[in-house]
Structures are given as C-alpha cells and as structure tokens.
Amino acid sequence: EIVMTQSPATLSVSPGEGATLSCRASQSVRSNLAWYQQRPGQAPRLLIYGASTRATGIPARFSGSGSGTEFTLTISSLQSEDFAVYYCQQYNNWPPMTFGQGTRLEMK
Amino acid sequence: QVQLVQSGAEVKKPGASVKVSCKTSGNTVTGHNIHWVRQTPGQGLEWMGWITPKSGGTHYAQRFQGRVTMTMDTSSTTAYMELSSLTSDDTAVYYCVISVEAPATPNFDYWGQGALVTVSS
C-alpha cells in the first residue's frame, strides 16, 4: 500500500498571503493525485485531480503541481474560507486509494 | 444535480453491526460506482470499497474483507454499507462518495453529508 505523507502538519498564514502545502508518496504515483479541502463540520471537497487539474467550480487561486512522488498544492492570496484541512489522495494502480494525514491551514 | 443523502448518526455496542444508507439522486448516479470512505480521528480518511449499481458488483479494501457488505437497491437508488463485528476503532464518520467529473478515476467530487457511527459499551 502506498503511504502518503503531508507536510507540514499545521501551517499558519495571514489572509492575503500565499500558502504551499506538500505531499509525498512512498513510491511513484505518476500524476494520479488529488487534493481535497475539508472545512469544520463538512465533508471533504475535491479541489484538484490529475495532480494539476482544478475540479469544476474551484477558484483559480488553487493550483497543483508535481508528479512521481512529490506534489504541491499552492493557494495564492488566502481568503478566510480557505482556512481548513487539506488532504492529498493517490489513486495510482488502484485499488486501494490512500490519503495523506492532512495539513491544517490556520490563520496567523 | 447529483445528491447523496445519508442516514443519521448511530450508537452501537462492540460486536454489533451497523448499516448506513446513502440515497442517491440525479440522472447520472446509477452509471457510477459508489464508494465508501470513512474518517476516524486516528487513521484519517480510509477508502473502504465500492459497489457498481447496475451489476451489484463490489470490491472491498483488504482490511475490511469479511466484515463489510455493500449493497444497492436500484428501485430506490439507495446504496447501503453494513459493517459487522464493530470495535471502538470503527468509531468514525462514514461517507458515500462518487466520481462524476472524471468517472474513470476515483476522484471524489460528490460526497454524502456523512453518518457518524459511535461504538461504545
């Protein structure tokens, strides 16, 4: 089973600034990686799939990059609603699909 | 418009079983596999398996083999996930999810609201 490791566990950023979240796979997942956002009390929401394709309705300030084992989610100009927990998920050679443990993005 | 509406919270004793439902609606839902994902404080998000609504075919994650059963009532377009031999480690929020935008890959763009299952003596 592929293990996904996210860093940092918590990131403190001021509104209006940018944020960079990282996700590492224990073996190559090519570009078969998705990112989700989870706000308190809500289900996760798909942001990015195929490592860099924004899902329908996702603002352009969210961007994904990377392939193989190293991936990045970048959020430019943070809005108040962006402070949440973010998860990466690999789906290479699925099943199974596996998720990272999450990065909490908090307001500084 | 795709919607997934799940049953409510449940409290179960260790050793019992729980059955969570997921009422689906929307024109395309029955053409997509319905997956189940759970979220626990300790393990985070865990994929449990899927069911193909039209055929009833299933595929379960290895760690849940023998304990999980996923079924589908096509007449009511409702999916069910039953988990048996519950322990406290099964305390979690259980989600039904589907992939519509990129249906060939498990990118879950539609989620139910979640069903909290608490296992406690």
Coordinates of C-alpha atoms in Angstrom, one line a residue:
Chain A
E1 CA 0.0 0.0 0.0
I2 CA 1.3 3.5 -0.9
V3 CA 1.8 5.8 2.0
M4 CA 1.1 9.5 1.6
T5 CA 2.9 11.9 3.9
Q6 CA 1.9 15.5 4.1
S7 CA 3.9 18.4 5.4
P8 CA 3.7 20.5 7.5
A9 CA 1.0 19.2 9.8
T10 CA 0.0 22.8 10.6
L11 CA 0.7 25.9 8.6
S12 CA -0.1 29.4 9.9
V13 CA -0.5 32.1 7.3
S14 CA -2.1 35.5 7.2
P15 CA -5.1 36.3 5.0
G16 CA -4.0 37.7 1.7
E17 CA -0.7 35.8 1.7
G18 CA 0.1 32.6 -0.2
A19 CA 0.5 29.0 1.1
T20 CA 2.3 26.0 -0.2
L21 CA 1.4 22.5 1.0
S22 CA 3.4 19.4 0.3
C23 CA 2.5 15.8 -0.2
R24 CA 5.0 12.9 -0.7
A25 CA 4.2 9.4 -1.9
S26 CA 6.2 6.3 -0.7
Q27 CA 6.5 5.3 -4.4
S28 CA 5.7 6.9 -7.7
V29 CA 2.0 7.6 -8.3
R30 CA 2.7 9.4 -11.7
S31 CA 0.2 12.2 -11.9
N32 CA -2.6 10.2 -10.2
L33 CA -3.0 12.5 -7.2
A34 CA -5.9 14.6 -5.9
W35 CA -6.3 17.3 -3.3
Y36 CA -9.3 17.9 -1.1
Q37 CA -10.3 20.7 1.3
Q38 CA -12.3 20.0 4.4
R39 CA -13.9 22.7 6.4
P40 CA -15.1 22.1 10.0
G41 CA -18.3 20.0 10.1
Q42 CA -18.3 19.4 6.4
A43 CA -17.4 16.6 4.0
P44 CA -14.1 16.9 2.0
R45 CA -14.4 18.8 -1.3
L46 CA -12.4 17.9 -4.4
L47 CA -10.1 20.7 -5.4
I48 CA -7.5 19.2 -7.8
Y49 CA -7.2 15.9 -9.7
G50 CA -4.6 14.6 -12.1
A51 CA -2.1 16.5 -9.9
S52 CA -2.9 19.8 -11.6
T53 CA -6.5 19.9 -13.0
R54 CA -8.9 22.0 -11.0
A55 CA -12.3 20.5 -10.4
T56 CA -15.4 22.3 -11.6
G57 CA -16.0 25.5 -9.7
I58 CA -12.7 25.6 -7.9
P59 CA -11.2 29.1 -7.9
A60 CA -8.0 29.8 -9.9
R61 CA -6.1 30.7 -6.8
F62 CA -5.8 27.0 -6.1
S63 CA -3.1 25.2 -8.2
G64 CA -1.5 21.8 -8.0
S65 CA 1.8 20.6 -9.4
G66 CA 4.2 17.7 -9.2
S67 CA 4.5 14.1 -10.4
G68 CA 6.0 10.9 -9.3
T69 CA 6.5 11.2 -5.5
E70 CA 6.5 14.9 -4.8
F71 CA 3.4 17.1 -5.1
T72 CA 2.5 20.7 -4.1
L73 CA -0.8 22.5 -3.6
T74 CA -0.4 26.2 -3.8
I75 CA -3.1 28.7 -2.7
S76 CA -2.4 32.3 -3.7
S77 CA -3.9 35.2 -1.7
L78 CA -5.7 33.3 1.0
Q79 CA -9.3 34.1 1.7
S80 CA -11.0 33.5 5.1
E81 CA -12.8 30.5 3.7
D82 CA -9.6 28.8 2.7
F83 CA -8.5 28.1 6.3
A84 CA -9.3 24.4 6.5
V85 CA -7.7 21.0 6.5
Y86 CA -6.2 19.8 3.2
Y87 CA -5.7 16.2 2.2
C88 CA -3.9 14.5 -0.7
Q89 CA -5.0 11.2 -2.2
Q90 CA -3.3 8.9 -4.6
Y91 CA -5.1 6.6 -7.0
N92 CA -2.3 5.0 -9.0
N93 CA -2.8 1.3 -9.5
W94 CA -6.0 1.5 -7.5
P95 CA -7.5 0.0 -5.5
P96 CA -6.7 0.8 -2.9
M97 CA -6.7 4.6 -2.9
T98 CA -4.9 6.1 0.1
F99 CA -5.0 9.6 1.7
G100 CA -2.4 11.7 3.5
Q101 CA -3.0 12.6 7.1
G102 CA -3.8 16.2 6.3
T103 CA -2.4 19.7 6.7
R104 CA -4.2 22.2 8.8
L105 CA -4.1 25.7 7.4
E106 CA -4.8 28.1 10.1
M107 CA -5.0 31.9 10.2
K108 CA -2.0 33.7 11.7
Chain B
Q1 CA -27.9 17.7 -9.9
V2 CA -26.2 14.9 -8.1
Q3 CA -27.1 14.4 -4.4
L4 CA -26.1 11.9 -1.8
V5 CA -28.2 11.9 1.4
Q6 CA -27.1 9.5 4.1
S7 CA -28.9 8.1 7.2
G8 CA -28.4 9.6 10.6
A9 CA -26.0 9.0 13.5
E10 CA -25.9 5.6 15.2
V11 CA -24.6 4.3 18.5
K12 CA -23.7 0.7 18.6
K13 CA -22.2 -1.7 21.2
P14 CA -19.0 -3.6 20.5
G15 CA -19.6 -6.7 18.5
A16 CA -22.7 -5.3 16.8
S17 CA -23.3 -4.4 13.2
V18 CA -24.3 -1.1 11.6
K19 CA -25.9 -0.4 8.3
V20 CA -25.6 3.0 6.8
S21 CA -27.7 4.1 3.8
C22 CA -27.0 6.6 1.0
K23 CA -29.9 7.8 -1.0
T24 CA -28.7 8.9 -4.5
S25 CA -30.4 11.2 -6.9
G26 CA -29.5 12.8 -10.2
N27 CA -29.6 11.5 -13.8
T28 CA -26.1 10.0 -13.9
V29 CA -25.7 8.5 -10.5
T30 CA -26.6 4.9 -11.4
G31 CA -23.9 4.9 -14.0
H32 CA -21.1 5.5 -11.5
N33 CA -19.5 3.3 -8.9
I34 CA -20.5 4.3 -5.3
H35 CA -17.5 4.2 -3.0
W36 CA -17.5 4.4 0.8
V37 CA -14.8 6.3 2.7
R38 CA -14.6 6.6 6.5
Q39 CA -12.9 9.3 8.6
T40 CA -11.5 8.4 12.0
P41 CA -9.6 10.5 14.5
G42 CA -6.7 8.0 14.5
Q43 CA -6.5 6.8 10.9
G44 CA -7.8 9.8 9.0
L45 CA -9.5 9.1 5.7
E46 CA -9.8 5.4 4.7
W47 CA -11.2 4.0 1.5
M48 CA -13.4 1.0 2.2
G49 CA -14.6 -0.2 -1.1
W50 CA -17.1 0.3 -3.9
I51 CA -20.3 -1.1 -5.5
T52 CA -21.3 -0.9 -9.1
P53 CA -25.0 0.0 -9.0
K54 CA -26.1 -1.6 -12.3
S55 CA -24.4 -5.0 -11.7
G56 CA -24.2 -5.1 -7.9
G57 CA -20.6 -6.0 -8.2
T58 CA -18.4 -5.0 -5.3
H59 CA -14.7 -4.5 -4.4
Y60 CA -13.6 -4.2 -0.8
A61 CA -10.4 -2.9 0.7
Q62 CA -8.4 -5.8 2.1
R63 CA -8.6 -4.6 5.7
F64 CA -12.4 -4.7 5.7
Q65 CA -12.8 -8.0 3.8
G66 CA -15.1 -10.3 5.7
R67 CA -16.6 -7.5 7.8
V68 CA -18.1 -5.2 5.2
T69 CA -21.0 -5.7 2.8
M70 CA -22.1 -3.1 0.2
T71 CA -25.4 -3.4 -1.5
M72 CA -27.7 -1.4 -3.8
D73 CA -31.4 -1.1 -4.1
T74 CA -31.8 0.1 -7.7
S75 CA -35.5 0.7 -7.3
S76 CA -34.9 3.4 -4.7
T77 CA -31.4 4.3 -5.9
T78 CA -30.2 3.7 -2.4
A79 CA -26.8 2.2 -1.5
Y80 CA -26.0 0.5 1.8
M81 CA -22.9 -0.2 3.7
E82 CA -23.0 -2.7 6.5
L83 CA -20.1 -3.2 8.8
S84 CA -20.1 -6.1 11.4
S85 CA -18.1 -7.1 14.5
L86 CA -17.7 -3.5 15.5
T87 CA -15.0 -2.3 17.8
S88 CA -14.2 1.1 19.2
D89 CA -11.7 1.6 16.3
D90 CA -14.7 1.7 14.0
T91 CA -16.0 4.9 15.6
A92 CA -15.9 7.2 12.6
V93 CA -17.9 9.3 10.1
Y94 CA -18.8 7.2 7.1
Y95 CA -19.2 8.8 3.7
C96 CA -20.6 7.6 0.4
V97 CA -18.9 9.2 -2.5
I98 CA -18.8 9.1 -6.2
S99 CA -16.7 10.4 -9.1
V100 CA -18.6 12.2 -11.8
E101 CA -16.3 14.7 -13.4
A102 CA -13.6 12.1 -14.1
P103 CA -15.6 8.9 -13.8
A104 CA -12.8 6.5 -14.8
T105 CA -10.7 7.5 -11.8
P106 CA -11.6 7.7 -8.1
N107 CA -11.6 11.5 -7.7
F108 CA -14.5 12.0 -5.4
D109 CA -16.3 15.2 -6.4
Y110 CA -19.6 14.3 -4.7
W111 CA -19.9 13.3 -1.1
G112 CA -22.8 12.5 1.2
Q113 CA -23.1 14.5 4.4
G114 CA -21.6 11.7 6.4
A115 CA -23.0 9.4 9.1
L116 CA -21.4 9.3 12.5
V117 CA -21.1 5.8 13.9
T118 CA -20.1 5.6 17.6
V119 CA -19.1 2.3 19.0
S120 CA -19.3 2.3 22.8
S121 CA -20.2 -0.1 25.6

